[in-house]
Amino acid sequence: MKDFLAISDYSSEEVQDMLDLAVKLKKQYFKKGNKKIFKGKVLGMIFQKPSLRTRVSFDMAMRHCGGDALYLSPNEIGLGKRESIADVARVLSGYVQILMARTFDHAHVLELAQWAEVPVVNGLSDYNHPCQGMADALTIIEKFGAKSKGLNISYVGDANNVTVSLMHVSALLGWNMTVGSPEGYDMNPKAVEIAENIAKQTGSKLTFVRDVHEAVKGAHVIYTDTWTSMGQEEETAKRELVFPPYQVNAKLISEADDDVIVMHCLPAHRNHELTDDVADGEHSVIFQQAHNRLHAQKAILAQLLGMA
Ligand code: CP
Ligand code: NVA
């Protein structure tokens, strides 16, 4: 595989191998630092939207392994505006060894990958967020270890780009997933179809409900994300009226498994989709999850650069 655009492009085995590598690279990093496997390699990072975690964790992943990263802001590149995506892809392919792109339209990251001669990593689009999905899986495996087969993952709120990647990785790893979302905020039907095809092979059970209480019953993981994603800002007021019943709070988590963990990709809108007491409480793994972006991405980069 040349690129990392969607977790569903990979097999269960390939995803498991990348997660095993992430575990190895994380151990190596904390023990004596990473080997300089990216020496002489530069990652070009194209951002059409803001970022904290994706930008910094990719940059640090390259530096820890002896490589370098170059941040390219929306105004600098003018992707598809100042210059066509195909031309940007072909020009950058002569300067850097690998590209990461965060776009609004998923078609734009696909187009970049089509024209780039170097690997392209999807750093979030309106369709999915596969790097987040890998860090989420790493975190779930760290928390549940060998007991992770047959876990019940519940996602509540807006069934967005983060939900898509979480469902794809869950289906590939044989975890059950329930999505509790209000009408009009369901998961992308194409992504559901892909997930259902994977689930048929792995035995994972996928469920879609409206009732938030039903969604979290028996959950080992409760996951939520912002009610308004980047690019949807003009819908904020409307969404603030729809989503409050889906808030992850102490009452909701008391309805899940006793050892439930609470996840959020961040940035969190505290006391909207997730209350402060839960975000900072004993069930929350949100910072471990954020830190795992670094380790999961090292594995993705190593795999694409042929250093795995
Ligand atoms: N979770 C995540 O992708 O965060 P950023 O938007 O800050 O990169
Ligand atoms: N769903 C959010 C995720 C941010 C990391 C967004 O797309 O804005």
PDB file of N, CA, C and O and ligand atoms in Angstrom, residues 47 50-55 102 123-124 129 132 162 230 265-267 293, ligand 1:
ATOM      1  N   PHE A  47      -1.742  21.575   5.793  1.00  0.00           N
ATOM      2  CA  PHE A  47      -2.891  21.790   6.675  1.00  0.00           C
ATOM      3  C   PHE A  47      -3.850  22.817   6.081  1.00  0.00           C
ATOM      4  O   PHE A  47      -3.481  23.959   5.889  1.00  0.00           O
ATOM      5  N   PRO A  50      -7.051  23.987  11.263  1.00  0.00           N
ATOM      6  CA  PRO A  50      -6.159  24.054  12.429  1.00  0.00           C
ATOM      7  C   PRO A  50      -5.846  22.668  13.005  1.00  0.00           C
ATOM      8  O   PRO A  50      -6.559  21.697  12.721  1.00  0.00           O
ATOM      9  N   SER A  51      -4.814  22.611  13.830  1.00  0.00           N
ATOM     10  CA  SER A  51      -4.444  21.350  14.480  1.00  0.00           C
ATOM     11  C   SER A  51      -3.474  21.606  15.623  1.00  0.00           C
ATOM     12  O   SER A  51      -2.609  22.470  15.514  1.00  0.00           O
ATOM     13  N   LEU A  52      -3.603  20.853  16.698  1.00  0.00           N
ATOM     14  CA  LEU A  52      -2.576  20.802  17.748  1.00  0.00           C
ATOM     15  C   LEU A  52      -1.911  19.424  17.694  1.00  0.00           C
ATOM     16  O   LEU A  52      -0.729  19.280  17.381  1.00  0.00           O
ATOM     17  N   ARG A  53      -2.695  18.392  17.986  1.00  0.00           N
ATOM     18  CA  ARG A  53      -2.167  17.038  18.105  1.00  0.00           C
ATOM     19  C   ARG A  53      -1.548  16.524  16.814  1.00  0.00           C
ATOM     20  O   ARG A  53      -0.427  16.005  16.813  1.00  0.00           O
ATOM     21  N   THR A  54      -2.263  16.653  15.701  1.00  0.00           N
ATOM     22  CA  THR A  54      -1.785  16.056  14.455  1.00  0.00           C
ATOM     23  C   THR A  54      -0.489  16.729  14.019  1.00  0.00           C
ATOM     24  O   THR A  54       0.492  16.061  13.686  1.00  0.00           O
ATOM     25  N   ARG A  55      -0.483  18.047  14.085  1.00  0.00           N
ATOM     26  CA  ARG A  55       0.708  18.774  13.651  1.00  0.00           C
ATOM     27  C   ARG A  55       1.929  18.436  14.522  1.00  0.00           C
ATOM     28  O   ARG A  55       2.985  18.089  14.024  1.00  0.00           O
ATOM     29  N   ARG A 102      -4.240  17.443   5.773  1.00  0.00           N
ATOM     30  CA  ARG A 102      -5.526  17.631   6.462  1.00  0.00           C
ATOM     31  C   ARG A 102      -6.350  18.557   5.574  1.00  0.00           C
ATOM     32  O   ARG A 102      -6.004  19.727   5.404  1.00  0.00           O
ATOM     33  N   GLY A 123      -4.455  13.156   7.266  1.00  0.00           N
ATOM     34  CA  GLY A 123      -4.409  13.704   8.631  1.00  0.00           C
ATOM     35  C   GLY A 123      -5.753  14.249   9.082  1.00  0.00           C
ATOM     36  O   GLY A 123      -5.789  15.097   9.969  1.00  0.00           O
ATOM     37  N   LEU A 124      -6.826  13.796   8.512  1.00  0.00           N
ATOM     38  CA  LEU A 124      -8.241  14.145   8.780  1.00  0.00           C
ATOM     39  C   LEU A 124      -8.845  14.809   7.545  1.00  0.00           C
ATOM     40  O   LEU A 124      -8.271  15.741   6.977  1.00  0.00           O
ATOM     41  N   HIS A 129     -10.737   9.969   9.849  1.00  0.00           N
ATOM     42  CA  HIS A 129      -9.551  10.434  10.582  1.00  0.00           C
ATOM     43  C   HIS A 129      -8.742   9.184  10.967  1.00  0.00           C
ATOM     44  O   HIS A 129      -8.706   8.782  12.130  1.00  0.00           O
ATOM     45  N   GLN A 132      -6.112   9.051  13.853  1.00  0.00           N
ATOM     46  CA  GLN A 132      -6.791   9.054  15.147  1.00  0.00           C
ATOM     47  C   GLN A 132      -7.279   7.640  15.476  1.00  0.00           C
ATOM     48  O   GLN A 132      -7.104   7.159  16.603  1.00  0.00           O
ATOM     49  N   VAL A 162     -14.458  11.003  12.808  1.00  0.00           N
ATOM     50  CA  VAL A 162     -13.767  10.213  13.836  1.00  0.00           C
ATOM     51  C   VAL A 162     -14.495   8.881  14.044  1.00  0.00           C
ATOM     52  O   VAL A 162     -13.876   7.827  14.199  1.00  0.00           O
ATOM     53  N   MET A 230     -14.877  20.864  12.340  1.00  0.00           N
ATOM     54  CA  MET A 230     -14.287  21.958  11.562  1.00  0.00           C
ATOM     55  C   MET A 230     -14.937  21.997  10.178  1.00  0.00           C
ATOM     56  O   MET A 230     -15.093  20.954   9.533  1.00  0.00           O
ATOM     57  N   CYS A 265     -11.265  12.333  21.004  1.00  0.00           N
ATOM     58  CA  CYS A 265     -10.073  12.597  20.180  1.00  0.00           C
ATOM     59  C   CYS A 265      -9.430  13.940  20.519  1.00  0.00           C
ATOM     60  O   CYS A 265      -8.264  14.153  20.224  1.00  0.00           O
ATOM     61  N   LEU A 266     -10.201  14.852  21.113  1.00  0.00           N
ATOM     62  CA  LEU A 266      -9.798  16.233  21.426  1.00  0.00           C
ATOM     63  C   LEU A 266      -9.585  17.019  20.111  1.00  0.00           C
ATOM     64  O   LEU A 266      -9.194  16.407  19.131  1.00  0.00           O
ATOM     65  N   PRO A 267      -9.817  18.320  20.057  1.00  0.00           N
ATOM     66  CA  PRO A 267     -10.150  19.178  21.177  1.00  0.00           C
ATOM     67  C   PRO A 267     -11.568  18.933  21.711  1.00  0.00           C
ATOM     68  O   PRO A 267     -12.489  18.715  20.927  1.00  0.00           O
ATOM     69  N   ARG A 293      -1.104   9.325  19.759  1.00  0.00           N
ATOM     70  CA  ARG A 293      -1.005   9.762  18.352  1.00  0.00           C
ATOM     71  C   ARG A 293       0.456   9.666  17.890  1.00  0.00           C
ATOM     72  O   ARG A 293       0.739   9.259  16.770  1.00  0.00           O
TER      73      ARG A 293
HETATM   74  N1   CP B   1      -7.436  14.875  17.469  1.00  0.00           N
HETATM   75  C1   CP B   1      -6.878  15.708  16.576  1.00  0.00           C
HETATM   76  O1   CP B   1      -6.715  15.386  15.398  1.00  0.00           O
HETATM   77  O2   CP B   1      -6.473  16.906  17.085  1.00  0.00           O
HETATM   78  P1   CP B   1      -5.975  18.160  16.240  1.00  0.00           P
HETATM   79  O3   CP B   1      -7.145  18.663  15.447  1.00  0.00           O
HETATM   80  O4   CP B   1      -5.499  19.153  17.261  1.00  0.00           O
HETATM   81  O5   CP B   1      -4.864  17.711  15.335  1.00  0.00           O
END
